[in-house]
Amino acid sequence: METTSEKLNVEPSTGAHFFHNLVSLGISYLSVTRQRPDHFNWDWMEGQKINLETAFAAYVLLDEPVVLKVDGRQSSGIIILPDGP
């Protein structure tokens, strides 16, 4: 998942080579903004333990997997969070 932040608001990745790699490897991609109509549970994400952080990215390692469903034809997707505390 790729997103923006208050400190770094850039356009999502759109390069042909980038998307060729995703498609050829069968990797789903979501770009989420903090603007409508996107909706994301930021409280949940910000509550996750950061595994590695760089100047421009934070990587989290989840205790339980999430389910990601993407409809490339409709340009939409959903992330189903694990049940738990």
Short mmCIF file of N, CA, C and O in Angstrom, two decimals:
data_model
loop_
_atom_site.label_atom_id
_atom_site.label_comp_id
_atom_site.label_asym_id
_atom_site.label_seq_id
_atom_site.Cartn_x
_atom_site.Cartn_y
_atom_site.Cartn_z
N MET A 1 0.85 -1.16 0.00
CA MET A 1 0.00 0.00 0.00
C MET A 1 0.89 1.22 0.00
O MET A 1 1.91 1.26 0.67
N GLU A 2 0.52 2.18 -0.78
CA GLU A 2 1.25 3.44 -0.86
C GLU A 2 0.30 4.55 -0.44
O GLU A 2 -0.88 4.53 -0.77
N THR A 3 0.82 5.51 0.31
CA THR A 3 -0.02 6.62 0.77
C THR A 3 0.80 7.89 0.88
O THR A 3 2.01 7.88 0.65
N THR A 4 0.14 8.97 1.22
CA THR A 4 0.81 10.24 1.44
C THR A 4 0.86 10.51 2.93
O THR A 4 0.29 9.79 3.73
N SER A 5 1.55 11.56 3.30
CA SER A 5 1.56 12.00 4.70
C SER A 5 1.53 13.52 4.72
O SER A 5 1.68 14.17 3.68
N GLU A 6 1.33 14.08 5.89
CA GLU A 6 1.32 15.53 6.00
C GLU A 6 2.68 16.11 5.66
O GLU A 6 2.78 17.22 5.15
N LYS A 7 3.75 15.36 5.92
CA LYS A 7 5.11 15.83 5.67
C LYS A 7 5.55 15.63 4.23
O LYS A 7 6.41 16.33 3.73
N LEU A 8 4.97 14.64 3.54
CA LEU A 8 5.39 14.31 2.19
C LEU A 8 4.17 13.95 1.36
O LEU A 8 3.66 12.84 1.45
N ASN A 9 3.69 14.88 0.57
CA ASN A 9 2.49 14.67 -0.23
C ASN A 9 2.90 14.59 -1.70
O ASN A 9 3.02 15.60 -2.38
N VAL A 10 3.14 13.38 -2.19
CA VAL A 10 3.59 13.18 -3.56
C VAL A 10 2.55 12.40 -4.34
O VAL A 10 1.67 11.76 -3.78
N GLU A 11 2.65 12.44 -5.65
CA GLU A 11 1.76 11.67 -6.52
C GLU A 11 2.08 10.18 -6.37
O GLU A 11 3.23 9.80 -6.19
N PRO A 12 1.07 9.32 -6.46
CA PRO A 12 1.32 7.88 -6.40
C PRO A 12 2.20 7.42 -7.57
O PRO A 12 2.28 8.09 -8.60
N SER A 13 2.86 6.30 -7.38
CA SER A 13 3.71 5.74 -8.43
C SER A 13 2.87 5.45 -9.67
O SER A 13 1.80 4.84 -9.57
N THR A 14 3.36 5.87 -10.82
CA THR A 14 2.61 5.63 -12.06
C THR A 14 3.50 5.15 -13.20
O THR A 14 3.05 5.04 -14.32
N GLY A 15 4.75 4.88 -12.93
CA GLY A 15 5.66 4.48 -13.99
C GLY A 15 5.31 3.13 -14.60
O GLY A 15 4.90 2.21 -13.90
N ALA A 16 5.47 3.02 -15.92
CA ALA A 16 5.14 1.78 -16.63
C ALA A 16 5.99 0.62 -16.12
O ALA A 16 5.49 -0.50 -15.98
N HIS A 17 7.27 0.86 -15.86
CA HIS A 17 8.14 -0.21 -15.38
C HIS A 17 7.69 -0.70 -14.01
O HIS A 17 7.68 -1.89 -13.73
N PHE A 18 7.30 0.23 -13.14
CA PHE A 18 6.79 -0.11 -11.81
C PHE A 18 5.59 -1.04 -11.93
O PHE A 18 5.53 -2.10 -11.31
N PHE A 19 4.60 -0.65 -12.76
CA PHE A 19 3.39 -1.47 -12.90
C PHE A 19 3.65 -2.77 -13.64
O PHE A 19 3.02 -3.78 -13.35
N HIS A 20 4.59 -2.79 -14.57
CA HIS A 20 4.95 -4.03 -15.25
C HIS A 20 5.45 -5.05 -14.23
O HIS A 20 5.06 -6.22 -14.25
N ASN A 21 6.30 -4.60 -13.30
CA ASN A 21 6.82 -5.51 -12.28
C ASN A 21 5.70 -6.03 -11.38
O ASN A 21 5.66 -7.21 -11.04
N LEU A 22 4.77 -5.16 -11.00
CA LEU A 22 3.66 -5.59 -10.15
C LEU A 22 2.80 -6.64 -10.87
O LEU A 22 2.48 -7.68 -10.29
N VAL A 23 2.44 -6.35 -12.11
CA VAL A 23 1.57 -7.26 -12.86
C VAL A 23 2.27 -8.60 -13.10
O VAL A 23 1.68 -9.66 -12.89
N SER A 24 3.52 -8.55 -13.52
CA SER A 24 4.22 -9.80 -13.83
C SER A 24 4.44 -10.66 -12.58
O SER A 24 4.54 -11.88 -12.68
N LEU A 25 4.51 -10.03 -11.41
CA LEU A 25 4.70 -10.79 -10.17
C LEU A 25 3.39 -11.08 -9.45
O LEU A 25 3.38 -11.72 -8.41
N GLY A 26 2.26 -10.61 -10.01
CA GLY A 26 0.96 -10.86 -9.39
C GLY A 26 0.77 -10.13 -8.08
O GLY A 26 0.09 -10.62 -7.17
N ILE A 27 1.37 -8.95 -7.95
CA ILE A 27 1.29 -8.18 -6.71
C ILE A 27 0.16 -7.16 -6.82
O ILE A 27 0.09 -6.40 -7.78
N SER A 28 -0.71 -7.14 -5.83
CA SER A 28 -1.79 -6.14 -5.79
C SER A 28 -1.23 -4.83 -5.25
O SER A 28 -0.33 -4.82 -4.41
N TYR A 29 -1.79 -3.73 -5.71
CA TYR A 29 -1.30 -2.40 -5.34
C TYR A 29 -2.47 -1.51 -4.97
O TYR A 29 -3.47 -1.46 -5.69
N LEU A 30 -2.36 -0.83 -3.86
CA LEU A 30 -3.36 0.15 -3.45
C LEU A 30 -2.66 1.47 -3.16
O LEU A 30 -1.62 1.50 -2.52
N SER A 31 -3.25 2.54 -3.63
CA SER A 31 -2.80 3.88 -3.29
C SER A 31 -3.93 4.54 -2.51
O SER A 31 -5.05 4.63 -3.01
N VAL A 32 -3.65 4.95 -1.29
CA VAL A 32 -4.68 5.51 -0.41
C VAL A 32 -4.29 6.94 -0.07
O VAL A 32 -3.16 7.19 0.36
N THR A 33 -5.22 7.86 -0.25
CA THR A 33 -4.98 9.25 0.15
C THR A 33 -5.82 9.57 1.38
O THR A 33 -6.70 8.81 1.76
N ARG A 34 -5.55 10.68 1.97
CA ARG A 34 -6.33 11.11 3.14
C ARG A 34 -7.51 11.96 2.70
O ARG A 34 -8.15 12.61 3.50
N GLN A 35 -7.79 11.97 1.41
CA GLN A 35 -8.91 12.74 0.87
C GLN A 35 -10.02 11.79 0.46
O GLN A 35 -9.80 10.63 0.18
N ARG A 36 -11.23 12.29 0.38
CA ARG A 36 -12.36 11.49 -0.07
C ARG A 36 -12.20 11.21 -1.55
O ARG A 36 -11.60 12.00 -2.23
N PRO A 37 -12.66 10.12 -2.11
CA PRO A 37 -13.55 9.14 -1.49
C PRO A 37 -12.80 8.02 -0.77
O PRO A 37 -13.43 7.09 -0.31
N ASP A 38 -11.46 8.09 -0.71
CA ASP A 38 -10.73 7.03 -0.02
C ASP A 38 -11.10 6.99 1.45
O ASP A 38 -11.37 8.01 2.08
N HIS A 39 -11.12 5.79 1.99
CA HIS A 39 -11.35 5.61 3.41
C HIS A 39 -10.39 4.55 3.91
O HIS A 39 -10.25 3.49 3.30
N PHE A 40 -9.72 4.85 4.99
CA PHE A 40 -8.79 3.90 5.58
C PHE A 40 -8.80 4.11 7.09
O PHE A 40 -8.92 5.23 7.57
N ASN A 41 -8.68 3.03 7.85
CA ASN A 41 -8.68 3.11 9.30
C ASN A 41 -7.29 3.52 9.78
O ASN A 41 -6.46 2.69 10.15
N TRP A 42 -7.04 4.82 9.75
CA TRP A 42 -5.72 5.35 10.12
C TRP A 42 -5.40 5.09 11.58
O TRP A 42 -4.24 4.89 11.94
N ASP A 43 -6.41 5.11 12.46
CA ASP A 43 -6.16 4.84 13.87
C ASP A 43 -5.58 3.44 14.04
O ASP A 43 -4.63 3.23 14.81
N TRP A 44 -6.13 2.47 13.30
CA TRP A 44 -5.61 1.10 13.37
C TRP A 44 -4.17 1.06 12.87
O TRP A 44 -3.29 0.49 13.51
N MET A 45 -3.92 1.68 11.70
CA MET A 45 -2.58 1.64 11.11
C MET A 45 -1.55 2.31 12.00
O MET A 45 -0.46 1.79 12.23
N GLU A 46 -1.91 3.46 12.54
CA GLU A 46 -0.96 4.20 13.38
C GLU A 46 -0.73 3.50 14.72
O GLU A 46 0.24 3.79 15.41
N GLY A 47 -1.59 2.55 15.08
CA GLY A 47 -1.42 1.78 16.31
C GLY A 47 -0.53 0.55 16.14
O GLY A 47 -0.25 -0.14 17.12
N GLN A 48 -0.07 0.27 14.91
CA GLN A 48 0.76 -0.90 14.66
C GLN A 48 2.21 -0.59 15.02
O GLN A 48 2.68 0.54 14.94
N LYS A 49 2.92 -1.63 15.42
CA LYS A 49 4.33 -1.49 15.79
C LYS A 49 5.17 -1.32 14.52
O LYS A 49 5.08 -2.13 13.59
N ILE A 50 5.98 -0.29 14.50
CA ILE A 50 6.86 -0.04 13.36
C ILE A 50 8.06 -0.98 13.45
O ILE A 50 8.76 -1.00 14.46
N ASN A 51 8.28 -1.75 12.39
CA ASN A 51 9.38 -2.70 12.33
C ASN A 51 10.66 -2.01 11.86
O ASN A 51 11.74 -2.29 12.36
N LEU A 52 10.52 -1.13 10.88
CA LEU A 52 11.66 -0.40 10.31
C LEU A 52 11.16 0.93 9.81
O LEU A 52 10.09 1.00 9.19
N GLU A 53 11.91 1.98 10.08
CA GLU A 53 11.49 3.30 9.62
C GLU A 53 12.67 4.01 8.97
O GLU A 53 13.79 3.97 9.46
N THR A 54 12.39 4.62 7.81
CA THR A 54 13.39 5.42 7.11
C THR A 54 12.87 6.86 7.07
O THR A 54 11.82 7.16 7.62
N ALA A 55 13.57 7.72 6.38
CA ALA A 55 13.15 9.11 6.29
C ALA A 55 11.78 9.27 5.63
O ALA A 55 11.03 10.18 5.96
N PHE A 56 11.44 8.36 4.70
CA PHE A 56 10.20 8.52 3.94
C PHE A 56 9.25 7.34 4.01
O PHE A 56 8.21 7.36 3.37
N ALA A 57 9.58 6.30 4.76
CA ALA A 57 8.71 5.12 4.81
C ALA A 57 8.77 4.47 6.18
O ALA A 57 9.79 4.53 6.87
N ALA A 58 7.65 3.89 6.56
CA ALA A 58 7.59 3.10 7.79
C ALA A 58 7.07 1.71 7.41
O ALA A 58 6.11 1.59 6.66
N TYR A 59 7.70 0.69 7.92
CA TYR A 59 7.33 -0.69 7.62
C TYR A 59 6.82 -1.34 8.89
O TYR A 59 7.48 -1.30 9.93
N VAL A 60 5.64 -1.93 8.80
CA VAL A 60 5.08 -2.63 9.95
C VAL A 60 5.02 -4.12 9.64
O VAL A 60 4.86 -4.52 8.50
N LEU A 61 5.18 -4.92 10.67
CA LEU A 61 5.05 -6.37 10.57
C LEU A 61 3.87 -6.76 11.45
O LEU A 61 3.90 -6.55 12.66
N LEU A 62 2.83 -7.28 10.83
CA LEU A 62 1.60 -7.59 11.55
C LEU A 62 1.69 -8.95 12.22
O LEU A 62 2.29 -9.88 11.67
N ASP A 63 1.06 -9.06 13.39
CA ASP A 63 0.99 -10.35 14.09
C ASP A 63 0.06 -11.32 13.37
O ASP A 63 0.25 -12.52 13.41
N GLU A 64 -0.98 -10.77 12.74
CA GLU A 64 -1.95 -11.58 12.00
C GLU A 64 -2.09 -11.00 10.60
O GLU A 64 -1.99 -9.79 10.41
N PRO A 65 -2.33 -11.85 9.61
CA PRO A 65 -2.46 -11.35 8.24
C PRO A 65 -3.76 -10.56 8.04
O PRO A 65 -4.74 -10.75 8.75
N VAL A 66 -3.74 -9.68 7.07
CA VAL A 66 -4.95 -9.00 6.61
C VAL A 66 -5.36 -9.64 5.28
O VAL A 66 -4.55 -10.30 4.63
N VAL A 67 -6.60 -9.46 4.89
CA VAL A 67 -7.08 -9.95 3.60
C VAL A 67 -7.21 -8.74 2.69
O VAL A 67 -7.85 -7.76 3.04
N LEU A 68 -6.58 -8.82 1.54
CA LEU A 68 -6.61 -7.74 0.57
C LEU A 68 -7.37 -8.22 -0.66
O LEU A 68 -7.03 -9.24 -1.24
N LYS A 69 -8.41 -7.47 -1.03
CA LYS A 69 -9.18 -7.79 -2.24
C LYS A 69 -9.13 -6.57 -3.15
O LYS A 69 -9.46 -5.46 -2.71
N VAL A 70 -8.72 -6.79 -4.39
CA VAL A 70 -8.55 -5.69 -5.34
C VAL A 70 -9.34 -6.00 -6.60
O VAL A 70 -9.29 -7.11 -7.12
N ASP A 71 -10.07 -5.00 -7.09
CA ASP A 71 -10.76 -5.08 -8.38
C ASP A 71 -10.10 -4.07 -9.30
O ASP A 71 -10.39 -2.88 -9.25
N GLY A 72 -9.17 -4.54 -10.10
CA GLY A 72 -8.43 -3.66 -11.00
C GLY A 72 -9.30 -3.02 -12.06
O GLY A 72 -9.01 -1.93 -12.53
N ARG A 73 -10.37 -3.69 -12.45
CA ARG A 73 -11.25 -3.12 -13.48
C ARG A 73 -12.04 -1.93 -12.94
O ARG A 73 -12.39 -1.03 -13.68
N GLN A 74 -12.36 -1.95 -11.66
CA GLN A 74 -13.13 -0.87 -11.04
C GLN A 74 -12.24 0.12 -10.27
O GLN A 74 -12.74 1.07 -9.69
N SER A 75 -10.94 -0.16 -10.24
CA SER A 75 -9.99 0.67 -9.48
C SER A 75 -10.43 0.82 -8.03
O SER A 75 -10.52 1.92 -7.49
N SER A 76 -10.73 -0.31 -7.41
CA SER A 76 -11.14 -0.28 -6.01
C SER A 76 -10.55 -1.48 -5.27
O SER A 76 -10.13 -2.45 -5.88
N GLY A 77 -10.51 -1.35 -3.98
CA GLY A 77 -10.01 -2.45 -3.18
C GLY A 77 -10.46 -2.30 -1.75
O GLY A 77 -10.96 -1.25 -1.33
N ILE A 78 -10.27 -3.38 -0.99
CA ILE A 78 -10.63 -3.38 0.42
C ILE A 78 -9.59 -4.20 1.17
O ILE A 78 -9.08 -5.19 0.66
N ILE A 79 -9.27 -3.73 2.37
CA ILE A 79 -8.39 -4.46 3.26
C ILE A 79 -9.25 -4.88 4.45
O ILE A 79 -9.82 -4.04 5.13
N ILE A 80 -9.34 -6.18 4.67
CA ILE A 80 -10.12 -6.71 5.78
C ILE A 80 -9.15 -6.98 6.94
O ILE A 80 -8.25 -7.81 6.82
N LEU A 81 -9.35 -6.24 8.02
CA LEU A 81 -8.46 -6.34 9.16
C LEU A 81 -8.74 -7.58 9.97
O LEU A 81 -9.87 -8.07 10.01
N PRO A 82 -7.72 -8.10 10.68
CA PRO A 82 -7.93 -9.29 11.52
C PRO A 82 -8.80 -8.95 12.71
O PRO A 82 -8.82 -7.81 13.18
N ASP A 83 -9.53 -9.95 13.18
CA ASP A 83 -10.26 -9.79 14.44
C ASP A 83 -9.24 -9.80 15.56
O ASP A 83 -8.24 -10.48 15.50
N GLY A 84 -9.50 -9.07 16.56
CA GLY A 84 -8.59 -9.09 17.70
C GLY A 84 -8.77 -7.84 18.54
O GLY A 84 -9.59 -6.99 18.23
N PRO A 85 -7.97 -7.75 19.58
CA PRO A 85 -8.10 -6.61 20.48
C PRO A 85 -7.77 -5.29 19.80
O PRO A 85 -7.05 -5.22 18.87
#
